[in-house]
Short mmCIF file of C-alpha atoms and ligand atoms in Angstrom, two decimals:
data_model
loop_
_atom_site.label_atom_id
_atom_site.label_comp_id
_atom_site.label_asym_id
_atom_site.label_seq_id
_atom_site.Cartn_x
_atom_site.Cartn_y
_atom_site.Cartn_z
CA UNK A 1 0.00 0.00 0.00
CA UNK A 2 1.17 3.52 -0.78
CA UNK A 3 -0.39 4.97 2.13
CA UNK A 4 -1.54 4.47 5.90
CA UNK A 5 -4.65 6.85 5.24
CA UNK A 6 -6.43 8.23 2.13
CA UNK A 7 -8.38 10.81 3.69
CA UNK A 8 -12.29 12.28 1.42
CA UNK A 9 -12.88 15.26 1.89
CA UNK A 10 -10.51 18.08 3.66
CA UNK A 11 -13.34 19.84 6.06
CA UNK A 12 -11.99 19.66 9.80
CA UNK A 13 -12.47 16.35 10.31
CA UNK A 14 -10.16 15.05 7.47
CA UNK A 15 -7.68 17.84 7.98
CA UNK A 16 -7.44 17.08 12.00
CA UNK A 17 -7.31 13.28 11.20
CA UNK A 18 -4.59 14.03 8.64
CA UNK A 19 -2.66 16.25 10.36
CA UNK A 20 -2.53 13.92 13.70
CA UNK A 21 -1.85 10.81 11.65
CA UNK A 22 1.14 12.90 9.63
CA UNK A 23 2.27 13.89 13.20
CA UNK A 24 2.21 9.87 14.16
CA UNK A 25 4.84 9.17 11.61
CA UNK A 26 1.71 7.81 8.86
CA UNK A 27 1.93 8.51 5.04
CA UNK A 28 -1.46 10.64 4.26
CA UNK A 29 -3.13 11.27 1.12
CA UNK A 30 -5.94 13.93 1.35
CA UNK A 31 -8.03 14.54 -1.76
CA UNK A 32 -11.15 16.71 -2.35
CA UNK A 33 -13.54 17.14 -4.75
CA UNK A 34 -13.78 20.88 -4.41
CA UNK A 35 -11.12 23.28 -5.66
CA UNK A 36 -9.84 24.56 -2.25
CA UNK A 37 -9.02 22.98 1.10
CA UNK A 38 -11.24 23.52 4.32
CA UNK A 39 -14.74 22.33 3.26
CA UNK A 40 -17.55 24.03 5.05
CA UNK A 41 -15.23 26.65 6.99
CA UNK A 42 -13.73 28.05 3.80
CA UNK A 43 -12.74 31.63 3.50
CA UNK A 44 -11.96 33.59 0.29
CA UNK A 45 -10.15 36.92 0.20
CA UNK A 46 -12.38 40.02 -1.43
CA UNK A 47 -11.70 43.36 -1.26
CA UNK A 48 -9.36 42.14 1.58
CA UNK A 49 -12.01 40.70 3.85
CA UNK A 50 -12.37 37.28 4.58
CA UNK A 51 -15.75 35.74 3.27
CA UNK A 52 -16.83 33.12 4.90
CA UNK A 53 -18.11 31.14 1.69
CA UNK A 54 -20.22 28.55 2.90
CA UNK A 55 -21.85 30.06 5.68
CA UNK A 56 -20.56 32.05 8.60
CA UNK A 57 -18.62 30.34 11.32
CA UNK A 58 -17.80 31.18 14.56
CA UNK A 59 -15.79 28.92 16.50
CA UNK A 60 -16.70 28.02 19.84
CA UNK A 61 -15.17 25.58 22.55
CA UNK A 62 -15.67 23.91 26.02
CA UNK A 63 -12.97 21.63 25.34
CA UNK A 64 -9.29 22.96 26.56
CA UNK A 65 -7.56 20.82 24.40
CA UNK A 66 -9.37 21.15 21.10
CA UNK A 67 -8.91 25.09 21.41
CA UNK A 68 -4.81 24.57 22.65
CA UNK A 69 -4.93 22.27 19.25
CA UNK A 70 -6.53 25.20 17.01
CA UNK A 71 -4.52 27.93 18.74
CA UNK A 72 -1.32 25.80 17.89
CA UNK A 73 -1.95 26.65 14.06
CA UNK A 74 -3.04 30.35 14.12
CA UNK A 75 -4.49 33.18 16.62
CA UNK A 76 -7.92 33.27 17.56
CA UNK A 77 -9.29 37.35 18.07
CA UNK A 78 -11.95 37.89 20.54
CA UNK A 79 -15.05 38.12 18.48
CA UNK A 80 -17.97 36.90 20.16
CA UNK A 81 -21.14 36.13 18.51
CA UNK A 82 -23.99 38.67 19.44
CA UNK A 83 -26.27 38.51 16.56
CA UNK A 84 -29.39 40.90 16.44
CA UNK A 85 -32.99 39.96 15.16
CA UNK A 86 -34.74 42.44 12.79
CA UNK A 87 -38.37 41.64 12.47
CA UNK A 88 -39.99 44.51 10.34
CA UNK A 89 -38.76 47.69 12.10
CA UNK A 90 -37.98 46.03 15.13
CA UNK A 91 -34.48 45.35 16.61
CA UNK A 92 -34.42 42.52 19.36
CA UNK A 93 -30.67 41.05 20.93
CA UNK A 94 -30.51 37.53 20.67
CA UNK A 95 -29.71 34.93 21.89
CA UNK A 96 -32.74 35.21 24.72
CA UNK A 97 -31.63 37.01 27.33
CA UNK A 98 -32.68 39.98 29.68
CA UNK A 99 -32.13 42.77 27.02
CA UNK A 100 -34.15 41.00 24.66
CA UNK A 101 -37.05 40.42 27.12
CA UNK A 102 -37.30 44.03 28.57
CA UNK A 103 -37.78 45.29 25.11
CA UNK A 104 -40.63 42.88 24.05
CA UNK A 105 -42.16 43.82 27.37
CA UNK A 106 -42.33 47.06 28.47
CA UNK A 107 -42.79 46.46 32.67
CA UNK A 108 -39.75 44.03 32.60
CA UNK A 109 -36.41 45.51 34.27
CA UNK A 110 -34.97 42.35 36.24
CA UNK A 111 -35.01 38.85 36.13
CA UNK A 112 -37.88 38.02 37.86
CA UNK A 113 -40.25 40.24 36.02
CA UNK A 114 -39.14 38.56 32.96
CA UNK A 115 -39.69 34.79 34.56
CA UNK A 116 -43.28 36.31 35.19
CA UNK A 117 -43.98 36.43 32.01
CA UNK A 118 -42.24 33.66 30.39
CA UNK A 119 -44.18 31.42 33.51
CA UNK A 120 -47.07 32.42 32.54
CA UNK A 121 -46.96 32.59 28.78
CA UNK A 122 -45.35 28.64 29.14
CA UNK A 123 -48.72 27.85 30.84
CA UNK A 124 -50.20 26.54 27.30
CA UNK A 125 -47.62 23.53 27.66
CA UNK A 126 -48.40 21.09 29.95
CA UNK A 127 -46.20 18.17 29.57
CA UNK A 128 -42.94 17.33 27.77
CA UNK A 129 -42.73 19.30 24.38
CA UNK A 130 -42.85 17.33 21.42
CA UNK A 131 -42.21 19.25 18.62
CA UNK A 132 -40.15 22.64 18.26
CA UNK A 133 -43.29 25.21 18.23
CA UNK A 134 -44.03 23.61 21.86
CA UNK A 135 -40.43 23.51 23.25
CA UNK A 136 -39.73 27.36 22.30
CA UNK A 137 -42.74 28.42 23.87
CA UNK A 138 -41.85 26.89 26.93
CA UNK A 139 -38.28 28.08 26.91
CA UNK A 140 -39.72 31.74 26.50
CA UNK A 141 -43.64 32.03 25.94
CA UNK A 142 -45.25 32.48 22.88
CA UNK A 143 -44.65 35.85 21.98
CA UNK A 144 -41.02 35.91 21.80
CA UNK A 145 -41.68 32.47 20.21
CA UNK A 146 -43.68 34.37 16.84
CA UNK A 147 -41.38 37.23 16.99
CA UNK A 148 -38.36 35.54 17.06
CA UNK A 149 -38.55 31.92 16.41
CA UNK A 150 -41.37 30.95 14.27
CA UNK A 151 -40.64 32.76 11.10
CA UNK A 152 -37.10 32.08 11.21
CA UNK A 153 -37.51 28.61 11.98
CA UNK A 154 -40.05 27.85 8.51
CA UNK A 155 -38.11 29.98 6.30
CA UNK A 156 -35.01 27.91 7.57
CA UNK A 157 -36.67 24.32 7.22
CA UNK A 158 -39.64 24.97 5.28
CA UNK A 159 -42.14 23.26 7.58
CA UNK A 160 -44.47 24.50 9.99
CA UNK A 161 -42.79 24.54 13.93
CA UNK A 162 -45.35 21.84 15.07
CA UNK A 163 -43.39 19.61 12.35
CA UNK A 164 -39.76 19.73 13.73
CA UNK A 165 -37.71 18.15 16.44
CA UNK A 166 -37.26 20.12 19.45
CA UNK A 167 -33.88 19.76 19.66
CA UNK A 168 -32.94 22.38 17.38
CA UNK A 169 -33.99 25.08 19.70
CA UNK A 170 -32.87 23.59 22.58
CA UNK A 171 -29.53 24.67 21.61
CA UNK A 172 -30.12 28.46 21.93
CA UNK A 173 -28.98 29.95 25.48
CA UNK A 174 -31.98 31.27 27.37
CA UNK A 175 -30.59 33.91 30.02
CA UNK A 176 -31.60 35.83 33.09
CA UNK A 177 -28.71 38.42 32.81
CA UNK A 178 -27.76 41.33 30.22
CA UNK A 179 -25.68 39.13 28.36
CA UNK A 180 -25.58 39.15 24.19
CA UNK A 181 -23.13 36.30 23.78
CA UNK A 182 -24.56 34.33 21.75
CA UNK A 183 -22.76 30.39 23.02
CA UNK A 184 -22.74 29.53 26.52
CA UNK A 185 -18.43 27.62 25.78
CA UNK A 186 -15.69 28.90 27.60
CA UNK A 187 -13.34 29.56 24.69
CA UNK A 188 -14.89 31.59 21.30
CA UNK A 189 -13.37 33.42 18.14
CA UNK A 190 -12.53 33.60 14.58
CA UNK A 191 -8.89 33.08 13.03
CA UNK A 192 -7.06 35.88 12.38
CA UNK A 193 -6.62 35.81 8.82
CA UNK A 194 -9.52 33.28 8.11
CA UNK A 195 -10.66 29.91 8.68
CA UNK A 196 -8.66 28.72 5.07
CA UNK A 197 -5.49 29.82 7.17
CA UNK A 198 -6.01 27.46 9.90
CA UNK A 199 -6.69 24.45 7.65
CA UNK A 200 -4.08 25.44 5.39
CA UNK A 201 -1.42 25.02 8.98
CA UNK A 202 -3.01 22.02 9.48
CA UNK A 203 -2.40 20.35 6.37
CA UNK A 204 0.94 21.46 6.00
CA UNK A 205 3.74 18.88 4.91
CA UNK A 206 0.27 16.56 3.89
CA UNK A 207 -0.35 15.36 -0.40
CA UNK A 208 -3.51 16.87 -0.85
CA UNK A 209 -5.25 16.47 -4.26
CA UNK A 210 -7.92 19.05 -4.85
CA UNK A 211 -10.42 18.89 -7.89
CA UNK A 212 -10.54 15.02 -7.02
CA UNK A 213 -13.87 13.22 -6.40
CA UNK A 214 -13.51 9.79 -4.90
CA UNK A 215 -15.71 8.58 -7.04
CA UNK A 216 -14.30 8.96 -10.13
CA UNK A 217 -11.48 6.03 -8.85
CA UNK A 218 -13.13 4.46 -5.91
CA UNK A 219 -11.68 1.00 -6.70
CA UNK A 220 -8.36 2.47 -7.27
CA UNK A 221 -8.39 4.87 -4.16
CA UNK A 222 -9.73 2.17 -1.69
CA UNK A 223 -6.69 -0.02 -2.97
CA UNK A 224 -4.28 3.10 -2.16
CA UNK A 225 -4.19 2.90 1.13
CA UNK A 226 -4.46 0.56 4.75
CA UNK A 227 -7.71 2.79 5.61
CA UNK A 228 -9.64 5.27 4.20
CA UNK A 229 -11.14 8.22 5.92
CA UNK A 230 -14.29 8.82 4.52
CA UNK A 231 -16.40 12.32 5.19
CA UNK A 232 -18.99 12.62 2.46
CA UNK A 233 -22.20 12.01 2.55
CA UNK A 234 -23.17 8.47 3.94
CA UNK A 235 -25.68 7.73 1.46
CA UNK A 236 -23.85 8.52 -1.53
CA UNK A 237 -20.59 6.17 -0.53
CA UNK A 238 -23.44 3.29 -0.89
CA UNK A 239 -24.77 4.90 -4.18
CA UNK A 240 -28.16 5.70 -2.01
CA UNK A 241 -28.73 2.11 -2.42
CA UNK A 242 -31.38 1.98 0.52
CA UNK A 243 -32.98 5.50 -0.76
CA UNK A 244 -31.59 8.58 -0.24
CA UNK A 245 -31.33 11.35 3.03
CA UNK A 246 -32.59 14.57 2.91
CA UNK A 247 -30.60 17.31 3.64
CA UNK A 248 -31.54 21.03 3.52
CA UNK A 249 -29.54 23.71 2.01
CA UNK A 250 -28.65 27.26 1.21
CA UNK A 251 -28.03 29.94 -1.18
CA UNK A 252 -25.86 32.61 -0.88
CA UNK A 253 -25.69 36.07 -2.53
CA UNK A 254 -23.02 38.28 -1.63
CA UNK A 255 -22.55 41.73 -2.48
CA UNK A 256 -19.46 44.69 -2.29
CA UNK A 257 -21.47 47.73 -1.00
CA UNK A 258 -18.88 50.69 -1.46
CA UNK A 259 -19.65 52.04 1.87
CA UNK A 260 -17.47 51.41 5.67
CA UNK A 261 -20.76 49.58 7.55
CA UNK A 262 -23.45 48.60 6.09
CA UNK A 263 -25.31 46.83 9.02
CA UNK A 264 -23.39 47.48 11.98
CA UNK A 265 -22.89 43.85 12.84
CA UNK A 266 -21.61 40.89 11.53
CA UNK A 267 -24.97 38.63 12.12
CA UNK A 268 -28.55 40.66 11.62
CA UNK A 269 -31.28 37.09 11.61
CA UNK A 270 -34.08 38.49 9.67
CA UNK A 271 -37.24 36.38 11.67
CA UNK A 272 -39.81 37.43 9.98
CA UNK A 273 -41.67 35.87 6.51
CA UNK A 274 -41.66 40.31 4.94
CA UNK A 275 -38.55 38.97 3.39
CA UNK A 276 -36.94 35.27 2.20
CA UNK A 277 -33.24 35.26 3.74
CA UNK A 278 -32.93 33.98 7.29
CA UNK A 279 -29.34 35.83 8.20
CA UNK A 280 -27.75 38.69 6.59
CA UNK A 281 -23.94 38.79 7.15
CA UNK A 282 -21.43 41.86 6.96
CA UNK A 283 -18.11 39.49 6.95
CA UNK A 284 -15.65 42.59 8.02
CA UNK A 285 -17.23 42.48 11.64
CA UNK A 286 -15.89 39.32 12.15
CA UNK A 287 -12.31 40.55 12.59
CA UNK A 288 -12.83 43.81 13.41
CA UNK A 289 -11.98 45.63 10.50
CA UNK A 290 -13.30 49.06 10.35
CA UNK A 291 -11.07 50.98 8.17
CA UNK A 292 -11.58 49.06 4.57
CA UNK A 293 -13.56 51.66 2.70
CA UNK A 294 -15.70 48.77 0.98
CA UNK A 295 -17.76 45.70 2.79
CA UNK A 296 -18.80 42.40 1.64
CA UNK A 297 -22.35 41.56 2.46
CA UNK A 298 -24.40 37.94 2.00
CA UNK A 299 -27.98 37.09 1.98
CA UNK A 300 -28.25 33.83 3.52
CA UNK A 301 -31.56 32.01 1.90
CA UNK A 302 -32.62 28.98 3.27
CA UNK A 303 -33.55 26.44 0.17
CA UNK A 304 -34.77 22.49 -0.40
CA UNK A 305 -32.20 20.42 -1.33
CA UNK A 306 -31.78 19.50 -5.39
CA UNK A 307 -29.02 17.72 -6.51
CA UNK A 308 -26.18 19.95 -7.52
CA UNK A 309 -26.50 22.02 -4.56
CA UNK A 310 -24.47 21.76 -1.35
CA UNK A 311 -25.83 19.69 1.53
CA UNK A 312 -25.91 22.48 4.27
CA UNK A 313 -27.44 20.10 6.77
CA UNK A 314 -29.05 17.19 7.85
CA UNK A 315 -32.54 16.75 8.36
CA UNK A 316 -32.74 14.41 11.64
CA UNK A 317 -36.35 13.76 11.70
CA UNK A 318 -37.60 9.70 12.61
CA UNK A 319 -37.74 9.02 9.39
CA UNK A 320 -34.14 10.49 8.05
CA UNK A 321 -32.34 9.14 11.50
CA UNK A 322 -33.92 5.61 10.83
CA UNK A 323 -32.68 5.82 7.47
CA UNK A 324 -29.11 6.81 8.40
CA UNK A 325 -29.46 4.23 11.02
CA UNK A 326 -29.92 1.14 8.36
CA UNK A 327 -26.66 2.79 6.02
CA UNK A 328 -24.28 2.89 9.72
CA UNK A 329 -25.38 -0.79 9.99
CA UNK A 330 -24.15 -1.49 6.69
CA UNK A 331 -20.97 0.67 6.87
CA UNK A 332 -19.88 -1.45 9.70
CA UNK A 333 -19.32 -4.19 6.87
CA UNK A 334 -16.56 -1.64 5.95
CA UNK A 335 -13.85 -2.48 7.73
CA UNK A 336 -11.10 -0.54 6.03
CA UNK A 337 -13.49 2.53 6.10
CA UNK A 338 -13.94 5.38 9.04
CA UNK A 339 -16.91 7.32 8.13
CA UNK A 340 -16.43 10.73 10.09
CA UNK A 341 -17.60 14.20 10.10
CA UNK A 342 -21.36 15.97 9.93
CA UNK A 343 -22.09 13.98 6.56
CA UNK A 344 -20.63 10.26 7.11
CA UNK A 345 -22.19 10.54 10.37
CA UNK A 346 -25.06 12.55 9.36
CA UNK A 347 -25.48 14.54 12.38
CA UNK A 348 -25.79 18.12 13.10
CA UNK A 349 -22.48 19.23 14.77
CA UNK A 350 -20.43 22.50 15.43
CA UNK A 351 -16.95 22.64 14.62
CA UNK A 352 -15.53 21.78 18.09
CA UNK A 353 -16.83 18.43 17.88
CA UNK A 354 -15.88 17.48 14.81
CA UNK A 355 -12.25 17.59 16.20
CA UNK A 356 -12.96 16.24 19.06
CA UNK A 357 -14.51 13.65 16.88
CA UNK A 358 -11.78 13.04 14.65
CA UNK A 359 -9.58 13.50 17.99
CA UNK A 360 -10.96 9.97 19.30
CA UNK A 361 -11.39 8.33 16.46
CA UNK A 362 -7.25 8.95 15.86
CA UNK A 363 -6.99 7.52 19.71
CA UNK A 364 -8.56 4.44 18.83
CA UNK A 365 -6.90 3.82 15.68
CA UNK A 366 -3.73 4.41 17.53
P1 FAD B 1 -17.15 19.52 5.58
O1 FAD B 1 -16.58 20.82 5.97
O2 FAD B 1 -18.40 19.53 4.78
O3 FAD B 1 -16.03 18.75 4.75
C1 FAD B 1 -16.29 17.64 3.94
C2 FAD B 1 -15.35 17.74 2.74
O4 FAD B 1 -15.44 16.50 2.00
C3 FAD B 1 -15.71 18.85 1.77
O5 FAD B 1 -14.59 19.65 1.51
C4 FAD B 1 -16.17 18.11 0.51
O6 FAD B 1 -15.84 18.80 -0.68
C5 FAD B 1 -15.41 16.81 0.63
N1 FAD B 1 -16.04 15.70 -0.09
C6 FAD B 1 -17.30 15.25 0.03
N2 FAD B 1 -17.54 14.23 -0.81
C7 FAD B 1 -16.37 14.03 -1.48
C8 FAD B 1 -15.98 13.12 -2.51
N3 FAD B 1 -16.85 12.23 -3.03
N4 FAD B 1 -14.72 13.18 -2.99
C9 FAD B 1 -13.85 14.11 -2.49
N5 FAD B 1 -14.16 14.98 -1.53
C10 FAD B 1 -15.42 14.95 -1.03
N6 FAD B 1 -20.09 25.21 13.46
C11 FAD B 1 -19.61 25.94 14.46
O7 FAD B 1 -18.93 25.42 15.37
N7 FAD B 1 -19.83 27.31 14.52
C12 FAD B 1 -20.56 27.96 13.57
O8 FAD B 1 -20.76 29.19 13.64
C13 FAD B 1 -21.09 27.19 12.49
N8 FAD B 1 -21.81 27.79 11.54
C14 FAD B 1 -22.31 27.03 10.52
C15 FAD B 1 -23.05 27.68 9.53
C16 FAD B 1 -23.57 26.95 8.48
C17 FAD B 1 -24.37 27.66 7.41
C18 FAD B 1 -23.37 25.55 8.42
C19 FAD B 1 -23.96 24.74 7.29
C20 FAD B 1 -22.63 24.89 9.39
C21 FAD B 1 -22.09 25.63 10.45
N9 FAD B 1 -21.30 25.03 11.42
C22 FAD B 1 -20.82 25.78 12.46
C23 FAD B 1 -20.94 23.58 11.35
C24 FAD B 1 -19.58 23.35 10.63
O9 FAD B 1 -19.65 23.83 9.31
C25 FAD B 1 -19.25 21.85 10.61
O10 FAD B 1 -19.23 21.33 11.91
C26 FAD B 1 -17.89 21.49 9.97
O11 FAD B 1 -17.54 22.33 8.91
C27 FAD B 1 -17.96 20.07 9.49
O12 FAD B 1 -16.70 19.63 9.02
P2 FAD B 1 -16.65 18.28 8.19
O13 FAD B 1 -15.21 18.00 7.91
O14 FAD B 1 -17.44 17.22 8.83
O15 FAD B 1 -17.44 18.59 6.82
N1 UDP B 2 -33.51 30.30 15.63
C1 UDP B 2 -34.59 31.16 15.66
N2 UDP B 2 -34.38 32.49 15.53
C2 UDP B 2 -33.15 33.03 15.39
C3 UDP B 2 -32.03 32.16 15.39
C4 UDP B 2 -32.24 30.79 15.49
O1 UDP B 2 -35.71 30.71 15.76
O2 UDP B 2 -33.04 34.28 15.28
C5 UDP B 2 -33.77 28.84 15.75
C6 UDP B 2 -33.97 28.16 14.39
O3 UDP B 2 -34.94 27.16 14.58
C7 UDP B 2 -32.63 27.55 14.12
C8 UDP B 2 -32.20 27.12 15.53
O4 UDP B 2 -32.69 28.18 16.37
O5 UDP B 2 -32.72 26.45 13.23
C9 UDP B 2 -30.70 26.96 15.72
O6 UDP B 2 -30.08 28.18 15.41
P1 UDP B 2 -28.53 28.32 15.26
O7 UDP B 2 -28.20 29.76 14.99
O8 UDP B 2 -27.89 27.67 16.41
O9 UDP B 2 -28.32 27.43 13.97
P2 UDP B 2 -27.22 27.31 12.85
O10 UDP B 2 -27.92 27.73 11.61
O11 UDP B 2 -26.07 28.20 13.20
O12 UDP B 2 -26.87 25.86 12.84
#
C-alpha cells in the first residue's frame, strides 16, 4: 500500500485526522472534490475581507484541548457572537436574554419580572414538548416564540414549527442576565486571517489532491491505502442504495457595497416571513476591521435540497435518523473505512466536535 490513510474530503475532520496521523509518523493522502481545502469553513479573500463562503462560522469551545490544538496553528481574536434579530422595524438582541425580554415587554427591568412572564406565557404547555413550536414556547412564551422563532424557523426548514424536532432550539442559550453572547463555551473566536489559514497550517507537509472526487477512482483509491477516511455524505458512498437522506440547504448572494458599515454587525437574523433570507452577514465584523472603505455583504436564503446544490445540513427527523441508522449498519461491513464528520455521520455538529470527533477516532486507531 502507498499509504496508511487516504483521507475524502478536507473539512476539519479530514484535515485534524490528517494532520494527527502525519504527526504519528503515517503517510497521508488527502483529496477533495472541491477546488480549495477547508470544506464548510472556507474563506476567500475580497476586497481584503475574509468571506466566509459557505456560511458564517464562529468557532466556539468547552474543550481545553481542542482550542490549545486550534490555537497551535493560528491566533484566535476575541469576536464573540452577538447577533441581532430584525423583524420589520424592530431590533431585538438575541440569543434570549434579559435585554431582549425588557424590550418585548415594556414592565420588565430584572429577572424576575421577565420569569413572570415567560411562567405564565409557558402555561399553554403542559407536559414534555414534542415538537419545536411547543419547546420554544416553553423556553420563553409564545410571543417571543412568533417574533423571534417561528418565522425564522419555517423559512429555515420549510415546515411549519409543530413539524420539527425540538432539539434544534434547545440549543439556543436562554438567560436571566444582560448578556448578548450568543454560546454559553468557555473559549470563542474567529482566526485571524480566516478559517482557510487554519486548515491550510493544518495540512501542512500533507499530499492533498484538490479537484478530485472519490468517485471517479473508488476501486483504485480504496486499494491506495491501509484505511480510508471517509467524510462525504453516507448515502452517496453506498450509491443511495437503501434510498436517499434529505438534507436542507442554502443559497448565498453576496454583495461589495462601497460604503465602511453597512449593518453594523456581523450577524442581523431576519425572523420574519416580509422577506426570504434567514441571516444577513457583513463578513468585516468578524475581525474587526473598520477601516476598509468597501464591505462584503451575504444574503443567507434557506432552500430544499436539489441535486447539484451543497448539503448544508441534515434533516434528523424519525424518518431520516432511521434511514441513516440502516446505512451505519451497513458501513460497519466496511472495515477498512472510518466514516467521520457531519455527513458520514449525518449529524448536526459544530466545529468543536468534529475535532474532538476526529480527535478519538485517531486515539482508537492508535
Ligand atoms: P465539511 O466541511 O463539509 O467537509 C467535507 C469535505 O469533503 C468537503 O470539503 C467536501 O468537498 C469533501 N467531499 C465530500 N464528498 C467528497 C468526494 N466524493 N470526494 C472528495 N471529496 C469529497 N459550526 C460551528 O462550530 N460554529 C458555527 O458558527 C457554524 N456555523 C455554521 C453555519 C452553516 C451555514 C453551516 C452549514 C454549518 C455551520 N457550522 C458551524 C458547522 C460546521 O460547518 C461543521 O461542523 C464542519 O464544517 C464540518 O466539518 P466536516 O469536515 O465534517 O465537513
Ligand atoms: N432560531 C430562531 N431564531 C433566530 C435564530 C435561530 O428561531 O433568530 C432557531 C432556528 O430554529 C434555528 C435554531 O434556532 O434552526 C438553531 O439556530 P442556530 O443559529 O444555532 O443554527 P445554525 O444555523 O447556526 O446551525
Amino acid at each position: 500500500m502507498k499509504y496508511d490513510y487516504l483521507i475524502v474530503g478536507s473539512g476539519l475532520f479530514g484535515a485534524t485526522f490528517a494532520n494527527l496521523a502525519h504527526n504519528a509518523g503515517k503517510k497521508v493522502l488527502v483529496i477533495d472534490k472541491r477546488p480549495n481545502v477547508a470544506g464548510n469553513i472556507y474563506t476567500e479573500n475580497i476586497e481584503g475581507i475574509n468571506v466566509h463562503k459557505y456560511g458564517a462560522h464562529i468557532f466556539h469551545t468547552d474543550y481545553k484541548d481542542v482550542w490549545d490544538y486550534v490555537n497551535s496553528f493560528v491566533e484566535f481574536n476575541r469576536y464573540t457572537n452577538s447577533p441581532v434579530a430584525r423583524i420589520g422595524n424592530e431590533i431585538y438582541n438575541m440569543p434570549f436574554n434579559m435585554n431582549t425580554f425588557s424590550k418585548i415587554w415594556n414592565d420588565v427591568f430584572t429577572p424576575e419580572d421577565a420569569l413572570r412572564h415567560i411562567e405564565e406565557e409557558k402555561k399553554e404547555i403542559t407536559g414534555e414538548p414534542t415538537n419545536l413550536e411547543e419547546q420554544a414556547i416553553s423556553l420563553v412564551g409564545r410571543t417571543i416564540y412568533e417574533k423571534l422563532i417561528k418565522g425564522y424557523t419555517e423559512k429555515q426548514w420549510n415546515r411549519d414549527c409543530k413539524d420539527l424536532p425540538p432539539f434544534i432550539i434547545k440549543r439556543l442559550p436562554v438567560r436571566l442576565i444582560y448578556d448578548n453572547n450568543y454560546f454559553n463555551d468557555k473559549y470563542q473566536g474567529v482566526p485571524v486571517g480566516g478559517y482557510t489559514k487554519l486548515v491550510e497550517a493544518m495540512l501542512d507537509g500533507i499530499e492533498v489532491k484538490l479537484n478530485t472526487d472519490f468517485f471517479d477512482n473508488k476501486e483504485e483509491y480504496m486499494n491506495m491505502a491501509d484505511k480510508v477516511v471517509y467524510t462525504g455524505a453516507l448515502d452517496e458512498y453506498f450509491d443511495y442504495k437503501l434510498g436517499k437522506l434529505e438534507y436542507r440547504s442554502l443559497k448565498f448572494d453576496t454583495k461589495v457595497f462601497d460604503k465602511v458599515n453597512y449593518q453594523g454587525n456581523a450577524v442581523v437574523n431576519y425572523t420574519g416571513h416580509e422577506v426570504d433570507y434567514t441571516r444577513v452577514i457583513e463578513h468585516k465584523h468578524f475581525e474587526f476591521d473598520s477601516t476598509s472603505p468597501k464591505t462584503v455583504v451575504t444574503f443567507e436564503y434557506p432552500s430544499d435540497y436539489v441535486e447539484g446544490m451543497e448539503k448544508y445540513y441534515t434533516v434528523n427527523d424519525d424518518k431520516n435518523n432511521k434511514l441513516a441508522d440502516e446505512y451505519r449498519e451497513l458501513s460497519k461491513s466496511e472495515d477498512k473505512v472510518i466514516f467521520g464528520g457531519r455527513l458520514a455521520e449525518y449529524k448536526y455538529y459544530d466545529m468543536d466536535d468534529v475535532i474532538k470527533s476526529a480527535m478519538n477516532v485517531f486515539k482508537e486507531e492508535l
